Tab-separated table of C-alpha atoms in Angstrom:
chain	number	residue	atom	x	y	z
K	1	MET	CA	6.111	36.232	-5.919
K	2	THR	CA	3.462	38.373	-4.158
K	3	ALA	CA	7.044	40.468	-4.019
K	4	LEU	CA	7.323	40.793	-7.213
K	5	LEU	CA	3.547	40.976	-8.389
K	6	TYR	CA	3.020	44.224	-6.001
K	7	LEU	CA	6.907	46.149	-8.112
K	8	LEU	CA	5.328	44.985	-10.987
K	9	GLY	CA	2.141	46.653	-10.566
K	10	VAL	CA	4.300	49.988	-9.139
K	11	VAL	CA	6.079	49.471	-12.374
K	12	VAL	CA	2.301	49.542	-14.645
K	13	PHE	CA	1.609	52.504	-12.413
K	14	VAL	CA	4.924	54.781	-13.220
K	15	VAL	CA	5.213	54.076	-16.777
K	16	ALA	CA	1.790	54.394	-17.844
K	17	ILE	CA	1.755	58.019	-15.387
K	18	LEU	CA	5.189	58.672	-17.212
K	19	ALA	CA	3.393	58.333	-21.236
K	20	SER	CA	0.603	60.465	-19.906
K	21	ILE	CA	3.221	63.439	-18.823
K	22	GLY	CA	4.580	62.695	-22.399
K	23	LEU	CA	1.537	62.328	-24.541
K	24	HIS	CA	0.133	65.348	-22.194
K	25	GLU	CA	3.749	67.228	-23.789
K	26	LEU	CA	2.846	65.887	-27.320
K	27	GLY	CA	-0.560	67.932	-27.084
K	28	HIS	CA	1.154	71.578	-26.482
K	29	LEU	CA	3.772	70.679	-28.741
K	30	ILE	CA	2.292	69.498	-31.545
K	31	PRO	CA	-0.655	71.873	-32.490
K	32	ALA	CA	2.297	74.776	-31.360
K	33	LYS	CA	4.143	73.333	-34.455
K	34	ARG	CA	1.272	73.013	-36.855
K	35	PHE	CA	0.410	76.610	-35.950
K	36	GLY	CA	4.598	77.347	-36.923
K	37	GLY	CA	4.888	78.405	-33.166
K	38	LYS	CA	9.308	77.417	-33.109
K	39	VAL	CA	9.530	74.706	-30.322
K	40	THR	CA	13.174	74.186	-29.071
K	41	GLN	CA	12.490	71.872	-25.768
K	42	TYR	CA	10.312	68.576	-24.999
K	43	PHE	CA	11.502	67.106	-21.860
K	44	ILE	CA	9.186	64.380	-19.903
K	45	GLY	CA	10.684	65.119	-16.128
K	46	PHE	CA	12.505	68.069	-14.441
K	47	GLY	CA	16.061	68.766	-12.998
K	48	PRO	CA	19.280	67.361	-14.654
K	49	THR	CA	18.889	66.198	-18.006
K	50	VAL	CA	19.204	61.892	-18.075
K	51	TRP	CA	19.306	61.800	-21.801
K	52	SER	CA	18.078	63.742	-24.909
K	53	LYS	CA	18.612	64.118	-28.586
K	54	ARG	CA	18.414	66.885	-31.324
K	55	VAL	CA	15.951	66.376	-33.931
K	56	GLY	CA	15.486	69.598	-36.238
K	57	GLU	CA	15.187	73.089	-34.211
K	58	THR	CA	13.463	70.496	-31.164
K	59	GLU	CA	15.124	68.590	-27.860
K	60	TYR	CA	13.771	65.934	-26.779
K	61	GLY	CA	14.525	64.084	-23.296
K	62	VAL	CA	14.177	62.986	-20.571
K	63	LYS	CA	14.919	64.228	-16.511
K	64	ALA	CA	16.111	63.115	-14.011
K	65	ILE	CA	12.148	64.121	-11.433
K	66	PRO	CA	9.803	61.813	-13.615
K	67	LEU	CA	7.052	64.727	-11.394
K	68	GLY	CA	6.578	65.999	-14.302
K	69	GLY	CA	7.472	67.883	-18.150
K	70	TYR	CA	7.032	70.842	-20.173
K	71	VAL	CA	7.673	72.055	-23.996
K	72	LYS	CA	9.475	75.047	-24.175
K	73	ILE	CA	7.606	77.835	-26.686
K	74	ILE	CA	9.219	80.845	-28.214
K	75	GLY	CA	8.142	84.172	-27.282
K	76	MET	CA	5.166	83.090	-24.463
K	77	LEU	CA	5.695	86.795	-23.005
K	78	PRO	CA	5.717	89.647	-25.342
K	79	PRO	CA	8.037	93.168	-25.023
K	80	GLY	CA	6.936	94.958	-22.363
K	81	ALA	CA	6.322	99.340	-22.871
K	82	GLU	CA	8.719	99.218	-19.974
K	83	GLN	CA	10.612	96.367	-21.132
K	84	LEU	CA	11.720	97.233	-25.056
K	85	VAL	CA	14.098	95.840	-28.202
K	86	GLU	CA	17.257	97.601	-27.972
K	87	GLU	CA	18.547	98.626	-31.018
K	88	THR	CA	19.988	95.160	-32.643
K	89	GLU	CA	23.997	94.153	-33.049
K	90	GLU	CA	26.016	92.294	-35.074
K	91	VAL	CA	28.165	89.604	-33.605
K	92	LEU	CA	30.427	85.883	-34.246
K	93	ASP	CA	28.612	83.092	-33.432
K	94	ALA	CA	30.264	79.520	-32.237
K	95	GLN	CA	31.616	78.894	-35.985
K	96	GLY	CA	32.896	82.292	-36.327
K	97	ASN	CA	29.613	83.631	-38.107
K	98	THR	CA	28.155	87.246	-38.444
K	99	VAL	CA	24.493	86.647	-36.815
K	100	THR	CA	22.428	89.056	-35.490
K	101	GLN	CA	21.456	89.616	-32.107
K	102	VAL	CA	18.583	90.912	-30.293
K	103	ARG	CA	19.079	92.356	-26.981
K	104	VAL	CA	16.114	93.592	-23.907
K	105	ARG	CA	17.275	96.318	-21.889
K	106	LYS	CA	15.630	96.153	-18.235
K	107	SER	CA	13.531	97.801	-15.338
K	108	ASN	CA	15.046	97.053	-12.158
K	109	THR	CA	12.849	98.968	-10.445
K	110	GLY	CA	10.897	96.918	-7.713
K	111	MET	CA	11.073	93.612	-6.302
K	112	PHE	CA	7.979	92.187	-9.259
K	113	THR	CA	8.836	94.280	-11.315
K	114	GLN	CA	12.356	93.336	-12.035
K	115	LEU	CA	11.278	89.026	-11.176
K	116	ILE	CA	8.940	90.513	-14.719
K	117	SER	CA	11.820	91.740	-16.377
K	118	ASP	CA	14.438	89.018	-15.710
K	119	ALA	CA	11.662	86.725	-16.551
K	120	ARG	CA	11.209	88.329	-20.422
K	121	ALA	CA	14.827	89.091	-20.864
K	122	ALA	CA	15.380	84.760	-20.257
K	123	GLU	CA	12.570	84.194	-22.461
K	124	TRP	CA	14.336	86.398	-26.083
K	125	GLU	CA	17.657	85.214	-25.016
K	126	LEU	CA	16.825	82.698	-26.760
K	127	ILE	CA	14.778	84.142	-29.537
K	128	GLN	CA	16.416	84.791	-32.549
K	129	PRO	CA	15.607	87.333	-35.901
K	130	GLU	CA	14.482	84.860	-38.226
K	131	ASP	CA	11.733	84.255	-35.350
K	132	ALA	CA	9.667	87.105	-35.766
K	133	ASP	CA	6.799	85.982	-36.752
K	134	ARG	CA	6.926	82.512	-35.481
K	135	LEU	CA	6.542	83.857	-31.815
K	136	PHE	CA	4.167	82.401	-29.754
K	137	TYR	CA	2.117	85.337	-28.148
K	138	LYS	CA	1.662	87.142	-32.394
K	139	MET	CA	-0.314	83.991	-32.864
K	140	PRO	CA	-4.033	83.974	-32.408
K	141	SER	CA	-6.087	83.798	-28.780
K	142	TRP	CA	-7.756	80.650	-30.849
K	143	LYS	CA	-4.344	79.117	-31.930
K	144	LYS	CA	-2.884	79.602	-28.113
K	145	ILE	CA	-5.753	78.338	-26.830
K	146	VAL	CA	-5.747	74.933	-28.306
K	147	VAL	CA	-2.088	74.912	-27.735
K	148	MET	CA	-2.253	74.961	-24.413
K	149	ALA	CA	-5.539	73.167	-23.535
K	150	GLY	CA	-4.702	70.592	-26.435
K	151	GLY	CA	-1.949	69.039	-23.088
K	152	PRO	CA	-4.915	68.892	-20.611
K	153	THR	CA	-7.268	67.007	-23.258
K	154	VAL	CA	-4.657	64.524	-24.053
K	155	ASN	CA	-5.367	62.834	-20.017
K	156	ILE	CA	-9.016	63.686	-20.445
K	157	ALA	CA	-9.092	61.989	-23.310
K	158	ILE	CA	-6.691	59.160	-21.710
K	159	ALA	CA	-9.410	58.948	-19.007
K	160	PHE	CA	-12.563	58.940	-21.330
K	161	LEU	CA	-10.652	56.253	-23.537
K	162	ILE	CA	-9.838	53.395	-20.604
K	163	PHE	CA	-13.086	54.174	-18.567
K	164	THR	CA	-15.084	53.667	-22.237
K	165	GLY	CA	-13.311	50.033	-22.744
K	166	VAL	CA	-13.701	49.637	-18.988
K	167	PHE	CA	-17.667	50.781	-18.590
K	168	ALA	CA	-18.342	48.239	-22.048
K	169	THR	CA	-16.291	45.447	-21.504
K	170	PHE	CA	-16.554	44.702	-17.525
K	171	GLY	CA	-18.884	47.537	-15.713
K	172	ASN	CA	-18.623	50.193	-13.951
K	173	PRO	CA	-17.254	49.086	-10.223
K	174	ALA	CA	-18.457	52.111	-8.404
K	175	ASP	CA	-22.554	52.548	-10.368
K	176	PRO	CA	-23.305	48.614	-9.819
K	177	ASP	CA	-26.948	47.150	-11.227
K	178	ILE	CA	-27.910	45.545	-7.142
K	179	GLU	CA	-30.824	43.104	-7.253
K	180	THR	CA	-32.724	41.588	-4.788
K	181	THR	CA	-30.894	38.401	-5.196
K	182	VAL	CA	-29.179	37.676	-1.525
K	183	ALA	CA	-25.491	37.754	-2.663
K	184	GLU	CA	-24.496	36.519	1.638
K	185	VAL	CA	-26.006	36.233	4.848
K	186	GLN	CA	-24.200	38.348	7.833
K	187	ALA	CA	-23.962	34.886	10.743
K	188	CYS	CA	-23.795	37.794	12.941
K	189	ILE	CA	-23.688	41.487	14.093
K	190	VAL	CA	-20.156	43.353	13.746
K	191	PRO	CA	-19.910	46.897	14.432
K	192	PRO	CA	-19.914	49.540	11.898
K	193	ASP	CA	-16.447	49.861	11.452
K	194	GLU	CA	-15.059	46.603	11.019
K	195	ASP	CA	-17.910	45.259	8.970
K	196	GLY	CA	-16.637	41.930	6.660
K	197	ARG	CA	-14.467	40.204	9.127
K	198	ALA	CA	-15.901	36.718	10.241
K	199	CYS	CA	-17.830	36.544	13.370
K	200	THR	CA	-15.347	34.964	16.440
K	201	ALA	CA	-17.539	32.077	18.130
K	202	GLU	CA	-19.343	34.282	21.234
K	203	GLU	CA	-20.397	36.704	18.639
K	204	LEU	CA	-22.264	33.774	16.621
K	205	LYS	CA	-23.506	32.800	19.766
K	206	SER	CA	-24.985	35.893	21.695
K	207	SER	CA	-25.320	38.348	18.926
K	208	PRO	CA	-26.498	36.342	15.642
K	209	ALA	CA	-27.785	37.878	12.492
K	210	PRO	CA	-31.449	38.063	12.152
K	211	ALA	CA	-31.382	37.624	8.483
K	212	HIS	CA	-29.133	34.030	9.496
K	213	GLU	CA	-31.871	33.369	12.261
K	214	ALA	CA	-34.376	33.448	10.212
K	215	GLY	CA	-32.964	30.977	7.777
K	216	ILE	CA	-32.484	33.239	4.327
K	217	GLU	CA	-29.930	32.043	1.492
K	218	VAL	CA	-28.367	32.957	-0.856
K	219	GLY	CA	-29.748	32.758	-4.090
K	220	ASP	CA	-33.408	33.585	-2.597
K	221	GLU	CA	-35.112	36.408	-4.582
K	222	PHE	CA	-36.737	39.437	-2.068
K	223	VAL	CA	-40.863	39.264	-3.095
K	224	SER	CA	-41.710	41.142	0.539
K	225	PHE	CA	-41.104	42.430	3.543
K	226	ASN	CA	-44.067	43.159	6.112
K	227	GLY	CA	-46.175	42.845	2.852
K	228	VAL	CA	-44.903	45.621	1.103
K	229	GLU	CA	-44.222	44.357	-2.493
K	230	VAL	CA	-40.318	44.685	-2.906
K	231	THR	CA	-39.501	46.387	-6.046
K	232	ASP	CA	-35.998	46.692	-5.905
K	233	TRP	CA	-32.861	47.350	-3.403
K	234	LYS	CA	-32.889	51.106	-2.196
K	235	GLN	CA	-36.727	50.356	-1.330
K	236	LEU	CA	-35.748	46.988	0.870
K	237	GLN	CA	-33.072	48.280	2.920
K	238	THR	CA	-35.873	51.747	3.968
K	239	LEU	CA	-38.568	49.261	4.434
K	240	ILE	CA	-35.302	47.568	6.974
K	241	ARG	CA	-34.056	50.563	8.496
K	242	ALA	CA	-37.608	51.797	9.725
K	243	ASN	CA	-38.652	48.749	10.864
K	244	GLY	CA	-36.082	49.399	14.384
K	245	ASP	CA	-35.824	46.478	16.593
K	246	GLU	CA	-39.684	45.006	15.778
K	247	GLN	CA	-41.294	42.034	13.501
K	248	ALA	CA	-40.962	41.193	10.502
K	249	THR	CA	-42.378	39.052	7.865
K	250	VAL	CA	-40.433	38.083	4.635
K	251	VAL	CA	-41.754	36.049	2.153
K	252	VAL	CA	-38.746	34.858	-0.604
K	253	ASP	CA	-38.142	32.866	-4.188
K	254	ARG	CA	-36.769	30.182	-3.411
K	255	ASP	CA	-35.827	28.280	-6.904
K	256	GLY	CA	-39.137	29.191	-7.721
K	257	GLU	CA	-40.576	27.762	-4.762
K	258	LEU	CA	-42.317	31.104	-2.093
K	259	VAL	CA	-41.218	30.717	0.927
K	260	THR	CA	-42.152	32.695	4.105
K	261	LEU	CA	-40.104	33.149	6.953
K	262	HIS	CA	-40.310	35.365	10.485
K	263	THR	CA	-37.482	37.332	12.348
K	264	ALA	CA	-37.081	40.416	14.081
K	265	THR	CA	-34.564	42.798	13.090
K	266	THR	CA	-32.135	44.558	15.528
K	267	VAL	CA	-31.061	48.373	15.932
K	268	THR	CA	-27.519	48.808	15.362
K	269	PRO	CA	-25.084	51.264	14.345
K	270	ARG	CA	-24.379	51.266	10.409
K	271	PHE	CA	-23.193	54.026	7.286
K	272	LEU	CA	-25.774	55.456	5.562
K	273	GLU	CA	-24.088	56.985	3.053
K	274	VAL	CA	-20.539	56.509	1.653
K	275	GLY	CA	-18.443	59.507	3.008
K	276	ASP	CA	-20.155	59.612	6.260
K	277	THR	CA	-18.752	59.621	9.568
K	278	GLU	CA	-21.034	58.622	12.418
K	279	PRO	CA	-23.178	55.513	12.094
K	280	GLU	CA	-27.226	56.094	12.462
K	281	PRO	CA	-28.504	54.027	14.638
K	282	VAL	CA	-31.415	51.352	11.676
K	283	GLY	CA	-33.028	48.234	11.343
K	284	PHE	CA	-30.490	45.685	10.633
K	285	LEU	CA	-31.532	42.048	9.004
K	286	GLY	CA	-27.990	41.243	8.078
K	287	VAL	CA	-27.934	40.643	4.515
K	288	ARG	CA	-26.177	41.582	1.279
K	289	PRO	CA	-27.657	41.925	-2.298
K	290	VAL	CA	-25.866	40.789	-6.126
K	291	ALA	CA	-24.522	43.583	-6.660
K	292	THR	CA	-22.923	43.975	-10.658
K	293	PRO	CA	-21.486	46.697	-12.300
K	294	THR	CA	-23.785	48.880	-14.676
K	295	THR	CA	-21.860	49.202	-18.156
K	296	GLY	CA	-22.502	51.048	-20.408
K	297	GLY	CA	-20.594	51.986	-24.019
K	298	PRO	CA	-19.504	56.077	-24.999
K	299	ILE	CA	-22.506	57.935	-23.523
K	300	TYR	CA	-22.836	56.309	-20.304
K	301	THR	CA	-19.661	57.103	-19.991
K	302	ILE	CA	-19.417	60.704	-20.761
K	303	ASP	CA	-22.491	61.000	-17.975
K	304	GLN	CA	-20.602	59.142	-15.643
K	305	MET	CA	-17.153	61.995	-16.275
K	306	GLY	CA	-19.792	64.287	-16.111
K	307	SER	CA	-20.550	63.597	-12.846
K	308	MET	CA	-16.593	62.910	-12.184
K	309	THR	CA	-16.380	66.048	-13.434
K	310	VAL	CA	-18.365	68.003	-10.538
K	311	GLU	CA	-16.999	65.581	-7.815
K	312	VAL	CA	-13.947	67.158	-9.136
K	313	VAL	CA	-14.390	70.776	-8.187
K	314	LYS	CA	-15.282	70.518	-5.420
K	315	SER	CA	-12.777	68.076	-4.645
K	316	LEU	CA	-9.817	71.095	-6.212
K	317	ALA	CA	-11.660	73.230	-3.959
K	318	THR	CA	-11.402	71.687	-0.388
K	319	LEU	CA	-7.443	69.925	-1.676
K	320	PRO	CA	-5.663	72.205	0.323
K	321	ALA	CA	-7.300	71.790	3.961
K	322	LYS	CA	-7.568	68.236	2.933
K	323	VAL	CA	-3.611	68.513	2.259
K	324	TRP	CA	-3.136	70.237	5.489
K	325	ASP	CA	-4.703	67.303	7.521
K	326	VAL	CA	-2.756	65.161	6.057
K	327	ALA	CA	0.149	67.215	7.595
K	328	GLN	CA	-1.995	66.751	11.064
K	329	ALA	CA	-1.173	62.749	10.524
K	330	ILE	CA	2.117	62.959	9.239
K	331	VAL	CA	2.860	64.213	12.846
K	332	GLY	CA	0.420	62.485	14.405
K	333	LEU	CA	-2.562	64.991	15.812
K	334	GLU	CA	-4.469	62.855	13.756
K	335	GLU	CA	-5.393	59.805	11.576
K	336	ARG	CA	-4.783	59.587	7.757
K	337	ASP	CA	-7.859	59.946	5.681
K	338	PRO	CA	-7.986	56.885	3.716
K	339	ALA	CA	-10.760	59.068	1.177
K	340	GLY	CA	-8.221	61.166	1.076
K	341	PRO	CA	-5.760	62.506	-1.678
K	342	VAL	CA	-2.459	60.958	-2.734
K	343	SER	CA	1.266	61.890	-4.800
K	344	ILE	CA	2.487	58.979	-7.301
K	345	VAL	CA	4.307	57.902	-4.687
K	346	GLY	CA	0.482	56.415	-2.978
K	347	GLY	CA	-1.139	55.815	-5.947
K	348	GLY	CA	2.440	53.677	-6.870
K	349	ARG	CA	1.585	52.123	-3.189
K	350	LEU	CA	-2.296	51.768	-4.058
K	351	ALA	CA	-1.645	50.018	-8.089
K	352	GLY	CA	1.246	47.534	-6.254
K	353	GLU	CA	-0.971	46.374	-3.302
K	354	THR	CA	-3.567	45.480	-6.222
K	355	ALA	CA	-1.896	43.450	-7.846
K	356	ALA	CA	0.356	42.262	-5.030
K	357	HIS	CA	-3.481	41.325	-3.280
K	358	THR	CA	-4.442	37.440	-3.401
K	359	GLU	CA	-8.021	38.173	-2.666
K	360	ILE	CA	-8.234	39.703	-5.886
K	361	ASP	CA	-8.908	38.388	-8.935
K	362	LEU	CA	-6.792	38.383	-12.169
K	363	GLN	CA	-9.799	40.135	-14.064
K	364	SER	CA	-10.743	42.436	-11.068
K	365	LYS	CA	-7.079	43.689	-10.186
K	366	VAL	CA	-6.222	44.016	-14.247
K	367	VAL	CA	-9.993	46.763	-13.866
K	368	SER	CA	-8.454	48.592	-10.713
K	369	LEU	CA	-5.591	49.752	-12.357
K	370	LEU	CA	-6.843	51.053	-15.543
K	371	LEU	CA	-9.398	52.299	-13.292
K	372	LEU	CA	-6.721	54.178	-10.987
K	373	ILE	CA	-4.643	55.022	-14.210
K	374	ALA	CA	-7.627	56.709	-15.754
K	375	GLY	CA	-9.313	58.268	-12.691
K	376	PHE	CA	-5.093	60.534	-12.395
K	377	ASN	CA	-5.822	61.193	-15.771
K	378	PHE	CA	-8.671	62.783	-15.183
K	379	PHE	CA	-7.635	64.117	-12.274
K	380	ILE	CA	-4.401	65.619	-14.257
K	381	GLY	CA	-6.290	67.174	-17.159
K	382	MET	CA	-9.531	68.934	-14.919
K	383	PHE	CA	-6.581	70.670	-12.017
K	384	ASN	CA	-4.747	72.171	-15.525
K	385	PHE	CA	-7.678	73.687	-16.619
K	386	VAL	CA	-7.742	75.830	-13.165
K	387	PRO	CA	-7.339	79.474	-14.926
K	388	LEU	CA	-4.182	80.524	-13.111
K	389	LEU	CA	-0.596	80.495	-13.917
K	390	PRO	CA	1.673	78.856	-14.143
K	391	LEU	CA	-0.819	75.946	-15.039
K	392	ASP	CA	-2.306	76.209	-18.720
K	393	GLY	CA	-5.672	77.491	-17.560
K	394	GLY	CA	-3.865	80.085	-17.106
K	395	HIS	CA	-2.699	80.659	-19.995
K	396	ILE	CA	-6.095	79.831	-21.646
K	397	ALA	CA	-7.626	81.937	-19.983
K	398	SER	CA	-5.014	84.870	-20.297
K	399	ALA	CA	-5.583	83.940	-24.227
K	400	ALA	CA	-9.708	83.901	-24.250
K	401	TRP	CA	-9.829	87.734	-22.435
K	402	GLU	CA	-7.277	88.754	-24.935
K	403	GLY	CA	-9.806	87.263	-27.933
K	404	ILE	CA	-13.038	88.792	-26.058
K	405	ARG	CA	-10.914	92.007	-25.020
K	406	ARG	CA	-9.917	93.191	-29.170
K	407	GLY	CA	-13.517	91.993	-30.162
K	408	ILE	CA	-14.743	93.792	-28.407
K	409	ALA	CA	-12.749	96.477	-29.644
K	410	ARG	CA	-13.880	95.814	-33.160
K	411	LEU	CA	-17.219	95.767	-32.608
K	412	ARG	CA	-17.162	99.194	-31.168
K	413	ARG	CA	-14.817	100.453	-33.560
K	414	ARG	CA	-12.055	101.172	-31.044
K	415	PRO	CA	-8.270	100.943	-31.734
K	416	ASP	CA	-6.684	97.298	-31.140
K	417	PRO	CA	-5.387	97.144	-27.577
K	418	GLY	CA	-2.673	94.465	-28.006
K	419	TYR	CA	-1.214	91.542	-26.541
K	420	VAL	CA	-2.423	90.373	-23.782
K	421	ASP	CA	0.747	90.588	-20.871
K	422	ALA	CA	0.953	87.352	-19.318
K	423	ALA	CA	3.833	88.554	-17.901
K	424	LYS	CA	2.452	90.585	-15.519
K	425	LEU	CA	0.524	87.961	-14.117
K	426	LEU	CA	4.339	86.136	-12.879
K	427	PRO	CA	3.897	86.876	-9.522
K	428	VAL	CA	0.434	84.946	-9.144
K	429	ALA	CA	2.712	81.530	-11.072
K	430	TYR	CA	5.162	82.340	-8.695
K	431	VAL	CA	2.724	82.103	-5.187
K	432	VAL	CA	0.768	79.161	-6.718
K	433	ALA	CA	3.736	77.375	-7.876
K	434	SER	CA	5.227	77.768	-4.707
K	435	ALA	CA	1.923	76.126	-3.089
K	436	ILE	CA	1.534	73.634	-5.990
K	437	LEU	CA	5.194	72.313	-4.334
K	438	VAL	CA	4.433	72.748	-1.088
K	439	LEU	CA	0.944	70.579	-1.413
K	440	GLY	CA	2.965	67.977	-3.435
K	441	ILE	CA	6.557	67.564	-0.839
K	442	VAL	CA	3.226	67.080	1.772
K	443	LEU	CA	1.574	64.659	-0.162
K	444	ILE	CA	4.865	62.577	-0.885
K	445	VAL	CA	6.074	62.828	3.019
K	446	GLY	CA	2.355	61.577	3.964
K	447	ASP	CA	2.550	58.692	0.773
K	448	LEU	CA	5.772	57.731	3.238
K	449	VAL	CA	5.318	58.293	6.088
K	450	VAL	CA	1.408	57.188	7.017
K	451	PRO	CA	0.263	56.073	3.316
K	452	VAL	CA	-3.229	55.072	2.975
K	453	HIS	CA	-3.426	51.253	1.780
K	454	LEU	CA	-5.754	49.588	-0.131
K	455	GLU	CA	-8.915	48.423	1.978
K	456	SER	CA	-8.488	44.460	2.924
């Protein structure tokens, strides 16, 4: 049964990500067609074609490697000054009909120039004379921005819808409403990196937790600590940590009756913040509070996604360094960071472990899977907005610069500077694409060799 649940979790995650990829590409295809552009291909995946079907002028299909997708919009690259359209010539097509074929003269001075020339020539091989008014590069700048922003915007919209649904019903597990009521009393003191495990018989004798010795019980609500009125959990936590190994008088509300208890907190190393690498010695009592996920609607979700955006930007800035750490973990030079980046393989593994976990109830499993899918969509959307080719953000930046440059020329009554030639940035695109490929391969290998596991 556990193996079946694991497989179910993986399948649900993979299908959800493939659906997200398909919707991402629809975010490009629909506005491109609406604006009169010609889309010749819509594919999910890369590599050999598994299935395809032509509908009108567009071929829809699935390829063997499900790590992305693409739509082919003709005319992405304009003809450059060094690569002008030659005279057209009349040729016979496969049915024997006479058609006009456009050819492009190539310039091959220098390696990068040749790369640009080859890419431009490949682009124009698909263009027919009747497509002249449907070329992508001829669209107004704002239309190009809408087309290229459509894909990542869909991913962010998917994330928003999932987050809103979860936050409005179950609540946000990452933003709990922490009460001053006791949910758990720890029986003994365990090392900070083993927090949560059961106490041994020896530990129960040698290092009982102060709260356990004092007689604090589950359901008790803190009223005061050393004479200071308790207003919230964060304040109580500060008072306990600052008390060191001194005596403490605790007043709790137990079933409507005030009960005064006496104990002495003890100094023990604790991780004080999420992400801390070293524990800090502080006063310790040994209780866990009742924590209820905060609920909220669309406005709350927008606020939370704003905070997520900041964290994603920080993650993107440190992504190469974190992937380097994964590479070192692969060869055994360091431990894999459980909070580090994972690939779709790692995401599938986490989804499977969540579905198969015996101590997680069904509702929590569903919520965890939904949040995992939403998180991947949000990251994919934000990543694609990075203003570098071949990412969507690179095309958006190019179109925005074109619009700004033309607007300035109009205001200054200068001649139209023309289209921004994105082909000149292809060397950058090749470097970025190679870097993304390397990062992806390292993460996939890492997820196979030194995988991140669900915390037990």
